[in-house]
Coordinates of C-alpha atoms and ligand atoms in Angstrom, one line a residue:
X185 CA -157.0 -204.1 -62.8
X186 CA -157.9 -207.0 -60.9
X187 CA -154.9 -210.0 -59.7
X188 CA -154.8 -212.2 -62.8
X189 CA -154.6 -216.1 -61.9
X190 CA -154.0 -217.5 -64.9
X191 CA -150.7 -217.8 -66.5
X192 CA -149.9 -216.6 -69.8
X193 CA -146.5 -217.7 -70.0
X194 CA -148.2 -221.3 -69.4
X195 CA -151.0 -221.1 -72.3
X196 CA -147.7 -220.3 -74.2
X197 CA -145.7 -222.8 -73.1
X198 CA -148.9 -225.3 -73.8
X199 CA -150.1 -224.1 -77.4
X200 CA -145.7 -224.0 -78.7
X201 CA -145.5 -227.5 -77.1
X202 CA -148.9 -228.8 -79.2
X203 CA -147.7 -227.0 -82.5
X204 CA -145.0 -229.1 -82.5
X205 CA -147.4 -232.3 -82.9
X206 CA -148.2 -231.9 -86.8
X207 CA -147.5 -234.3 -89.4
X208 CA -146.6 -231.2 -91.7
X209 CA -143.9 -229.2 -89.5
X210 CA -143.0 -225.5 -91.1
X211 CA -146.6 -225.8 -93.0
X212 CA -149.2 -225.5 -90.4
X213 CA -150.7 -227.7 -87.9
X214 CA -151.7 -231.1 -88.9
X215 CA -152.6 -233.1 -86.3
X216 CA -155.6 -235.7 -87.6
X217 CA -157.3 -237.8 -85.3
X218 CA -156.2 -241.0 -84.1
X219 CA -152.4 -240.5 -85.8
X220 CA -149.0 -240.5 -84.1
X221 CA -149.3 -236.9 -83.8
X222 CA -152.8 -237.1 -81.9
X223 CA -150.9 -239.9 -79.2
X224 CA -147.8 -237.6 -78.9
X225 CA -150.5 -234.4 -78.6
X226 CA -152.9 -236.7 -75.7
X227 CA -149.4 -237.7 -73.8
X228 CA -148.5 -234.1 -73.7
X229 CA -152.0 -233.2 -72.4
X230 CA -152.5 -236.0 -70.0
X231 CA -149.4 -235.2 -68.2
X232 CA -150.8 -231.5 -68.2
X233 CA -154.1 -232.7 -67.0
X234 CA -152.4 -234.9 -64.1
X235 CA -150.0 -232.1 -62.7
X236 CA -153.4 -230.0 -62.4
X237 CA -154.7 -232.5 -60.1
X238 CA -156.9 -234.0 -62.4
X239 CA -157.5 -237.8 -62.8
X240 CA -157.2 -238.9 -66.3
X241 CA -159.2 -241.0 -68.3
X242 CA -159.5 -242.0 -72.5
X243 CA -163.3 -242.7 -73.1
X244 CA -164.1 -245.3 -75.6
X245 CA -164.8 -242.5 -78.2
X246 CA -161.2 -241.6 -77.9
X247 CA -161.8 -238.0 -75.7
X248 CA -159.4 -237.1 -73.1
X249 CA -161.2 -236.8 -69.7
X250 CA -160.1 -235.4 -66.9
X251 CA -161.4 -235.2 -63.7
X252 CA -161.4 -233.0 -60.2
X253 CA -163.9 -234.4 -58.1
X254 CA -166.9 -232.3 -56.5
X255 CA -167.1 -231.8 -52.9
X256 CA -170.5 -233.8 -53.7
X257 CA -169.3 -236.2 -56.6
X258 CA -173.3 -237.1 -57.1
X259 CA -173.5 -233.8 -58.4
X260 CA -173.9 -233.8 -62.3
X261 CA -170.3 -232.3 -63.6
X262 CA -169.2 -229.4 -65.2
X263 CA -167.1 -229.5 -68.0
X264 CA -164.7 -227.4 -70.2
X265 CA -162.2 -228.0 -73.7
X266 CA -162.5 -228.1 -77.0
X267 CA -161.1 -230.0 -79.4
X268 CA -157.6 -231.2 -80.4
X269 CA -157.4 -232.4 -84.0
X270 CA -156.9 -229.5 -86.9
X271 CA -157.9 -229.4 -90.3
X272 CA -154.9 -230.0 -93.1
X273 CA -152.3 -227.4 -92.6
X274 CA -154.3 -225.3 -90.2
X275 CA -153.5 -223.1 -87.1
X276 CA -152.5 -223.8 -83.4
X277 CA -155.3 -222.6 -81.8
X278 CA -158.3 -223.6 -83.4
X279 CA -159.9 -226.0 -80.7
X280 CA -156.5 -226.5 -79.3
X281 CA -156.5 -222.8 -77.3
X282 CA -159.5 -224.2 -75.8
X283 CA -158.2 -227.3 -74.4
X284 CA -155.0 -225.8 -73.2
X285 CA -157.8 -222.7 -71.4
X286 CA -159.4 -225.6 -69.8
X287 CA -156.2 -227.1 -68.3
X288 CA -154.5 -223.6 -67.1
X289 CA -158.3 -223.3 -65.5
X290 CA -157.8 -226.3 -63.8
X291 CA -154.4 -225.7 -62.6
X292 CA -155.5 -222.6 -61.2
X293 CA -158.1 -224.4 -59.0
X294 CA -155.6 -227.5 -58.2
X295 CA -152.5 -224.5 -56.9
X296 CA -155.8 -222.5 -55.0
X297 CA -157.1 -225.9 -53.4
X298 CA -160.8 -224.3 -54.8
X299 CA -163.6 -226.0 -53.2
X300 CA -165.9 -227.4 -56.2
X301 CA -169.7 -228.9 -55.3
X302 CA -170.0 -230.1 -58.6
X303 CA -167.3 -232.2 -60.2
X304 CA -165.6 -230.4 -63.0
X305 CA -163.7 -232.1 -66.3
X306 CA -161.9 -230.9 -68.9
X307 CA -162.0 -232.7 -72.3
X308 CA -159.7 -232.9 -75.1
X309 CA -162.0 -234.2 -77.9
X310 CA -161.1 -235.5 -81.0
X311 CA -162.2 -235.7 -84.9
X312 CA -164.2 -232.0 -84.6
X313 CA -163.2 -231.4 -87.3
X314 CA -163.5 -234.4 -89.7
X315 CA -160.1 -234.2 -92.0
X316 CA -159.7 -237.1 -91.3
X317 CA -163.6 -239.2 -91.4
X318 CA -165.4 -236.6 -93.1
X319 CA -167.8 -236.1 -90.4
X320 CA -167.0 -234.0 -87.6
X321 CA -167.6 -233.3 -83.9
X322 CA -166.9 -237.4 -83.0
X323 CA -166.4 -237.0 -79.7
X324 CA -169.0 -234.9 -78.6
X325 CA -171.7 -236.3 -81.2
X326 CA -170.9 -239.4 -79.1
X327 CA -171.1 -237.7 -75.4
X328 CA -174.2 -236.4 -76.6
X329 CA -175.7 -240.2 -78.3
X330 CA -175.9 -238.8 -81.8
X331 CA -173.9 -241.3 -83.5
X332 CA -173.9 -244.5 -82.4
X333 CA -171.2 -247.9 -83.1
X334 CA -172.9 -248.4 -86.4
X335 CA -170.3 -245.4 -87.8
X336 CA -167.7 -247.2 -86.6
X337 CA -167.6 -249.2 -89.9
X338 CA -169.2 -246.8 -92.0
X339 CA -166.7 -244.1 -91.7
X340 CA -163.9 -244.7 -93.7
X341 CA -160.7 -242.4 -94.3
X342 CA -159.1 -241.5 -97.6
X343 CA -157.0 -244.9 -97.8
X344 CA -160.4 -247.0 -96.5
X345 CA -159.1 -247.4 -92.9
X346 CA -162.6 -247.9 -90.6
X347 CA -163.0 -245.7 -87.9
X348 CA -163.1 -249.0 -85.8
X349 CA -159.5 -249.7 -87.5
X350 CA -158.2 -246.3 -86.4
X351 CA -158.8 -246.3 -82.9
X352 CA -158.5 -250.2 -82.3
X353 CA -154.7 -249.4 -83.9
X354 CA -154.3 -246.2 -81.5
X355 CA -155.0 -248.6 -78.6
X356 CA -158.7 -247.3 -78.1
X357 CA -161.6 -250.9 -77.5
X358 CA -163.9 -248.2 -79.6
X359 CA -167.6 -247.9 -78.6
X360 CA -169.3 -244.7 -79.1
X361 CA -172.5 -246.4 -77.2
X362 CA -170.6 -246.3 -74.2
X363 CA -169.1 -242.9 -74.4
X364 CA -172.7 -241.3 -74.0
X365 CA -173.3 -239.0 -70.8
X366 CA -176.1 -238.4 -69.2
X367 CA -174.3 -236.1 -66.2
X368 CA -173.3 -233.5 -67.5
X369 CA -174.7 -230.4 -66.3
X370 CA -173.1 -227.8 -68.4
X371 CA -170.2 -227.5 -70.8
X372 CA -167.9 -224.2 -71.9
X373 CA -165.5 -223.8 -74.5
X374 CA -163.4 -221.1 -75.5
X375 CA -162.4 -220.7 -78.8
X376 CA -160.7 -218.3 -81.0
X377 CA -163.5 -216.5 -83.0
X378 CA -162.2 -217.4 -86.6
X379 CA -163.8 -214.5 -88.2
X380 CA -162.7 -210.5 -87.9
X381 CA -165.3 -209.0 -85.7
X382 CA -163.5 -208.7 -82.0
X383 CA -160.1 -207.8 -83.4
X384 CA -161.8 -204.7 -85.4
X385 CA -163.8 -203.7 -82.6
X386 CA -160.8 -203.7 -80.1
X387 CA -163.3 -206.3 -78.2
X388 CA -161.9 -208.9 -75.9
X389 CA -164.5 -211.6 -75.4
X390 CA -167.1 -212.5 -77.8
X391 CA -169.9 -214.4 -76.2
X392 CA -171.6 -216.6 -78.6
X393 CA -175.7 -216.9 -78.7
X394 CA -176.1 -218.4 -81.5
X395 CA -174.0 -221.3 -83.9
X396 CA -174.7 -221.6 -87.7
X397 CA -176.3 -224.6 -89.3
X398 CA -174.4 -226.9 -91.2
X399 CA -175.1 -229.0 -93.9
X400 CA -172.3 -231.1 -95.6
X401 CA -173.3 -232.8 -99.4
X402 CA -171.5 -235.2 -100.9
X403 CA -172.0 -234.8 -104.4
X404 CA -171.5 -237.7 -107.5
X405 CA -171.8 -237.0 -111.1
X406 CA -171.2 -240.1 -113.4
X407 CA -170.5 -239.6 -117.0
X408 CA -169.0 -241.5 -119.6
X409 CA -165.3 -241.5 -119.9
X410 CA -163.8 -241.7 -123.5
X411 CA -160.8 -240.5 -125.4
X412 CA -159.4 -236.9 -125.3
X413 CA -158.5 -236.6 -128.8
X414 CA -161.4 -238.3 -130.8
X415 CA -164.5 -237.4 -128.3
X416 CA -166.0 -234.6 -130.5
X417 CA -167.3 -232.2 -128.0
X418 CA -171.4 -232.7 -128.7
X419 CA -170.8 -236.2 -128.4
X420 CA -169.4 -236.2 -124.9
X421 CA -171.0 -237.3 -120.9
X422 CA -168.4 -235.1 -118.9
X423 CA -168.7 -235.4 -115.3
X424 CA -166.3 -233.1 -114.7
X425 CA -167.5 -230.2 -116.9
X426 CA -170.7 -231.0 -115.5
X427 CA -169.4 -230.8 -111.5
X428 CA -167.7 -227.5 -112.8
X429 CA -171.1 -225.5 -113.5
X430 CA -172.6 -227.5 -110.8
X431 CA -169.8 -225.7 -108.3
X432 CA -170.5 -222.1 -110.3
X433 CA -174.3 -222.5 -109.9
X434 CA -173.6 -222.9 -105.8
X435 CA -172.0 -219.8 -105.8
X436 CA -174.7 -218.5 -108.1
X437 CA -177.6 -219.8 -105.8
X438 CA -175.8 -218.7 -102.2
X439 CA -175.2 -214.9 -103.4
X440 CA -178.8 -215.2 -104.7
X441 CA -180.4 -216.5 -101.5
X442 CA -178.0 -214.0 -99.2
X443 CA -179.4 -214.2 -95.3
X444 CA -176.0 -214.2 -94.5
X445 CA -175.7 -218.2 -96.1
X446 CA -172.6 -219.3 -97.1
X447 CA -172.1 -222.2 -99.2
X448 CA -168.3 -224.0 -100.1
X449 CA -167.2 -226.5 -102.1
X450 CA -163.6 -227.7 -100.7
X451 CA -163.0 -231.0 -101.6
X452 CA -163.3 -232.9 -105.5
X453 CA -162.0 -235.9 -106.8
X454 CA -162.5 -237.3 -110.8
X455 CA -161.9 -240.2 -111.9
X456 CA -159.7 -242.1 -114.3
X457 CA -157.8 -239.0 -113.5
X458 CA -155.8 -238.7 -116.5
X459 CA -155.2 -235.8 -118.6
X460 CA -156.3 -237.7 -121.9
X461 CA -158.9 -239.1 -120.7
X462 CA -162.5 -237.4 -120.2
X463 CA -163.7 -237.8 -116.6
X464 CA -166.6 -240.1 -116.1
X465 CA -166.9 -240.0 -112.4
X466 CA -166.5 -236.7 -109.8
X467 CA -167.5 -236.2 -106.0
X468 CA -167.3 -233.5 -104.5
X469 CA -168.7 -231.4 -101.2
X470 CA -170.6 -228.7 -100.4
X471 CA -170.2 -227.4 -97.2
X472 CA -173.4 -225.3 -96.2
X473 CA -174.1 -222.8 -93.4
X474 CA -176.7 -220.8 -92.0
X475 CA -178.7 -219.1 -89.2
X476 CA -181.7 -220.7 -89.5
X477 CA -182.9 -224.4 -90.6
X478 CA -184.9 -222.6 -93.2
X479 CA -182.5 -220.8 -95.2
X480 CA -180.3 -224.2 -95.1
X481 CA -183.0 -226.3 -97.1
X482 CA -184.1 -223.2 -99.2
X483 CA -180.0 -223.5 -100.5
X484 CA -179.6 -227.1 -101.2
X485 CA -183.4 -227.2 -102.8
X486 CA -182.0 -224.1 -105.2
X487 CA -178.6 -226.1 -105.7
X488 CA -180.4 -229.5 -106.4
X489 CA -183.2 -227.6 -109.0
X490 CA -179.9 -226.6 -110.6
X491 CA -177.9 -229.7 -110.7
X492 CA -181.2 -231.4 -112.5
X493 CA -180.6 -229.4 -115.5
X494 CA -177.3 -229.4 -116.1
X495 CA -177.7 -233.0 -115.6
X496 CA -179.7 -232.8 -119.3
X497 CA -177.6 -230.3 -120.7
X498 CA -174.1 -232.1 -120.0
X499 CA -176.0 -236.4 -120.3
X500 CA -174.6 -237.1 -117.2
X501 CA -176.4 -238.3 -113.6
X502 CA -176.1 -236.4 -110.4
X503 CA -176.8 -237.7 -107.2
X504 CA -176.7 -236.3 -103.4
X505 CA -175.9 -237.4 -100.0
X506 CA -176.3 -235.6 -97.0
X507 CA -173.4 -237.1 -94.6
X508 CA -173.6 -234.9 -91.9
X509 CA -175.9 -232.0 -90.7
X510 CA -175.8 -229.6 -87.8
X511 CA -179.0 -227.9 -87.5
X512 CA -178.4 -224.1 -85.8
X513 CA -178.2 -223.9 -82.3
X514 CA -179.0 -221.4 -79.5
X515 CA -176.2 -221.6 -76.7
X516 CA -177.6 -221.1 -73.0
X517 CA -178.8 -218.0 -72.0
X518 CA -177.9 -218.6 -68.1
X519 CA -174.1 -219.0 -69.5
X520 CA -174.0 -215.9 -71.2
X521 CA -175.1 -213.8 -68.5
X522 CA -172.1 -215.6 -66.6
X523 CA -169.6 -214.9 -69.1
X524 CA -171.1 -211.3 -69.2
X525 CA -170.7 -211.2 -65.6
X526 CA -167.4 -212.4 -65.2
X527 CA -165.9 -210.3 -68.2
X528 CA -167.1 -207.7 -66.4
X529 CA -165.9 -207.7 -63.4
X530 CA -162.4 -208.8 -64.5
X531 CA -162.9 -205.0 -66.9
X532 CA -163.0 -206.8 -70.1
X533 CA -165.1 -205.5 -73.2
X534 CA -167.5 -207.8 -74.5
X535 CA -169.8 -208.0 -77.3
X536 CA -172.8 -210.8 -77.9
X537 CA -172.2 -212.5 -81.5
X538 CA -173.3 -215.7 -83.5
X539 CA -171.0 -218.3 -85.1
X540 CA -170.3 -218.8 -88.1
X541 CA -167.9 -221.4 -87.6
X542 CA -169.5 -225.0 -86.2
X543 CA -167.9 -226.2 -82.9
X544 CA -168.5 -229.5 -80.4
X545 CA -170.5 -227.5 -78.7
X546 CA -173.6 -228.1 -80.9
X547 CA -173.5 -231.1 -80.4
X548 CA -173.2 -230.5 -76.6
X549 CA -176.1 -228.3 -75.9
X550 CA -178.3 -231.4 -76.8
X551 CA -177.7 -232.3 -72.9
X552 CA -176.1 -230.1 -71.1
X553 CA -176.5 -225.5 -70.6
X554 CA -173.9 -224.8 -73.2
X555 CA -171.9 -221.5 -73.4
X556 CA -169.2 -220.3 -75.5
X557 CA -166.1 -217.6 -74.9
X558 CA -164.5 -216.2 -78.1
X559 CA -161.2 -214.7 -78.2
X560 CA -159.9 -212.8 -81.4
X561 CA -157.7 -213.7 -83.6
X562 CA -155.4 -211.9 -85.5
X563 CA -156.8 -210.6 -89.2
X564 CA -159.8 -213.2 -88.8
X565 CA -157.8 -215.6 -90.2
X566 CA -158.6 -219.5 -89.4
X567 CA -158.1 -222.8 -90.7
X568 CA -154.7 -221.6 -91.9
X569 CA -151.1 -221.6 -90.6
X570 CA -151.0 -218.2 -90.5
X571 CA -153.7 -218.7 -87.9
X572 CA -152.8 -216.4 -84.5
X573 CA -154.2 -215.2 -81.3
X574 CA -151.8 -212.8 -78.9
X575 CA -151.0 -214.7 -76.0
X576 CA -152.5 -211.9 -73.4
X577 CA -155.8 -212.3 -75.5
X578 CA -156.7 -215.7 -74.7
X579 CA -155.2 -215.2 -71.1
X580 CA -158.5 -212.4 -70.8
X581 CA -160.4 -215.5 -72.3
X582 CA -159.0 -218.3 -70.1
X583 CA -159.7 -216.0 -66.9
X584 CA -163.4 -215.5 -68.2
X585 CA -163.7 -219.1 -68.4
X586 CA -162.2 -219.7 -64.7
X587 CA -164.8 -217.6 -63.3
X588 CA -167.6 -218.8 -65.4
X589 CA -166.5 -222.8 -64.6
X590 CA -166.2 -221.8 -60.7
X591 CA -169.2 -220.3 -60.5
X592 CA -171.0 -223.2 -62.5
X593 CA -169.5 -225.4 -60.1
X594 CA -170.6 -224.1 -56.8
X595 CA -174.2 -223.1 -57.9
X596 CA -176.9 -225.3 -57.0
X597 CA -179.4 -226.9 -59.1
X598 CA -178.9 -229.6 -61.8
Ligands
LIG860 C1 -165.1 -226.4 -87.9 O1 -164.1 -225.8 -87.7 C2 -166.0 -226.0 -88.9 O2 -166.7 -224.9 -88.7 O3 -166.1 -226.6 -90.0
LIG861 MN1 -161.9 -225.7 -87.1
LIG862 MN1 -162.5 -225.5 -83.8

């Protein structure tokens, strides 16, 4: 067994500390973006990052930057992290296992005094997951220049707070413009796997090839509201009935369509709202996800043929928006063979998978080699509090993504 470098006492010490940062203590992590739970969670990293060496910086998108400097700072950089915001009530390692990876990586190389050529930064992005805008993967969608200031005032939150509002409040001058990169060279996350597969096989490092498509639909049914009592039933515009077969029918289509799509509808909201009243307006989402571009477009087409007629049979009118869409994405093949490499030598079993699960790096293989490390995690379990990943598993996954970071920085070749 080789000398490990990494602490595991550290990543510990790291993910307990960031667990603490929820707005829901004793029910999960809930750590939205742009809250006082996001500042205490960047204080705690930015004093992390700056004890590893590392000179901090907050972009205008809001990401946690920091840097070590190459022995050739022309050189395009090298980065590493993952996110920091959770979904409601979620876990403490999804995206935050791969920030806190990044730092111990970087405090490995600050305590060696390791020679880098390229300069190397580890980010702590924000809003990957969109609880709190609705549309996720903020900070790299803005490294990469796929959203631009306009969603600044477009994106609202739940009580109509602006995305511009939000960050001006946490002390950010937002401009996603200015947050775009052109130098990066190559970008690696770790992240826990969020499905079953390593932990069944006894596997240590998943390295990812492929990410799933995703397509989010925001979905409005308008009806006619009227009294409870009085309404005979023939007579009647329900929305709500009508999103409720709508839902069933995206089930129906999904399990029809198979090619391992999956389709999920986790948010609704009708309106007046009242249990006497029928419901005359209902949104709702469908999350979709798939391995191919293809299959994506052949679900929504099936859902949208079946919305039309319930439409008729329940009088109502059904519309769609498609706020956000990830198409599927091949992660670098030089990457892999590195985390393949390094797993190896380190004696660490590895398998080659696909995700299921959407991460910044989507967005991040639009301009730089991207390459992912999984970890398992206990039972598959994910966006949940019962959410866990032994502490000696991602220790094998923060040494992988040492190795694979050194080695990206020393190589040659933009
Ligand atoms: C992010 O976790 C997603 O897959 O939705
Ligand atoms: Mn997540
Ligand atoms: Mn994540």
């Amino acid at each position: 067994m080789m000398q490990l470098r990494t602490s595991c006492e550290r990543l510990k010490v790291d993910i307990e500390a960031l667990a603490k940062y929820t707005s829901t203590p004793g029910s999960g992590v809930t750590r939205l973006s742009f809250t006082e739970e996001h500042r205490l969670a960047n204080e705690y990293i930015i004093k992390q990052m700056a004890d590893a060496g590392l000179e901090v910086f907050v972009n205008s998108a809001g990401t946690v930057v920091g840097r070590r400097e190459g022995t050739d700072p022309e050189l395009p950089v090298v980065m590493m992290g993952s996110h920091i915001d959770t979904v409601k009530h979620g876990g403490a390692f999804d995206g935050t296992a791969g920030v806190v990876a990044a730092i111990e990586a970087a405090r490995v190389m600050h305590r060696s005094g390791f020679k880098n050529r390229h300069p190397i930064e580890v980010v702590a992005m924000t809003e990957e997951e969109g609880t709190r805008f609705n549309d996720g993967m903020l900070s790299s969608e803005a490294m990469a220049g796929l959203i631009t200031n306009k969603a600044l005032d477009d994106l609202k939150d739940d009580c109509g707070i602006t995305l511009r509002k939000a960050m001006q409040d946490f002390g950010i001058k937002p401009d996603l413009d200015r947050a775009k990169r052109s130098d990066i060279k190559a970008f690696v996350e770790l992240h826990i796997e969020q499905g079953p597969m390593l932990e069944a096989k006894g596997t240590d490092i998943g390295i990812v090839e492929n990410i799933a498509g995703i397509s989010v639909y925001k979905v409005t049914v308008v009806g006619k509201s009227g009294h409870a009592g009085t309404t005979p039933m023939h007579l009647r515009s329900d929305a709500l009935l009508a999103a409720a077969h709508i839902i069933t029918a995206t089930n129906d289509v999904v399990n029809k369509i198979g090619k391992g799509s999956v389709a999920t509808v986790g948010r609704i909201g009708a309106l007046p709202g009242v249990s006497n009243v029928i419901s005359n307006f209902v949104q709702f989402s469908i999350d979709i996800r798939a391995s191919k571009q293809e299959y994506l477009d052949e679900v929504i087409n099936a859902i949208k043929a079946e919305a039309r007629i319930i439409e008729n049979k329940f009088k109502v009118a059904v519309s769609f928006e498609n706020p956000s869409n990830g198409k599927p994405v091949k992660l670098s093949t030089r990457i892999g063979e590195l985390i393949e490499e390094s797993a190896a030598e380190l004696g660490y079993s590895y398998i080659r998978m696909d995700s299921g699960a959407a991460h910044d790096s989507m967005a991040m293989a639009e301009i730089a080699d991207t390459g992912m490390i999984f970890v398992p995690c206990k039972g598959g379990i994910s966006h949940n509090s019962d959410e866990w990943t032994d502490y000696e598993s991602l220790q094998k996954g923060a040494e992988v993504l040492l190795s694979v970071v050194e080695r990206l920085s020393c190589l040659s070749g933009a």
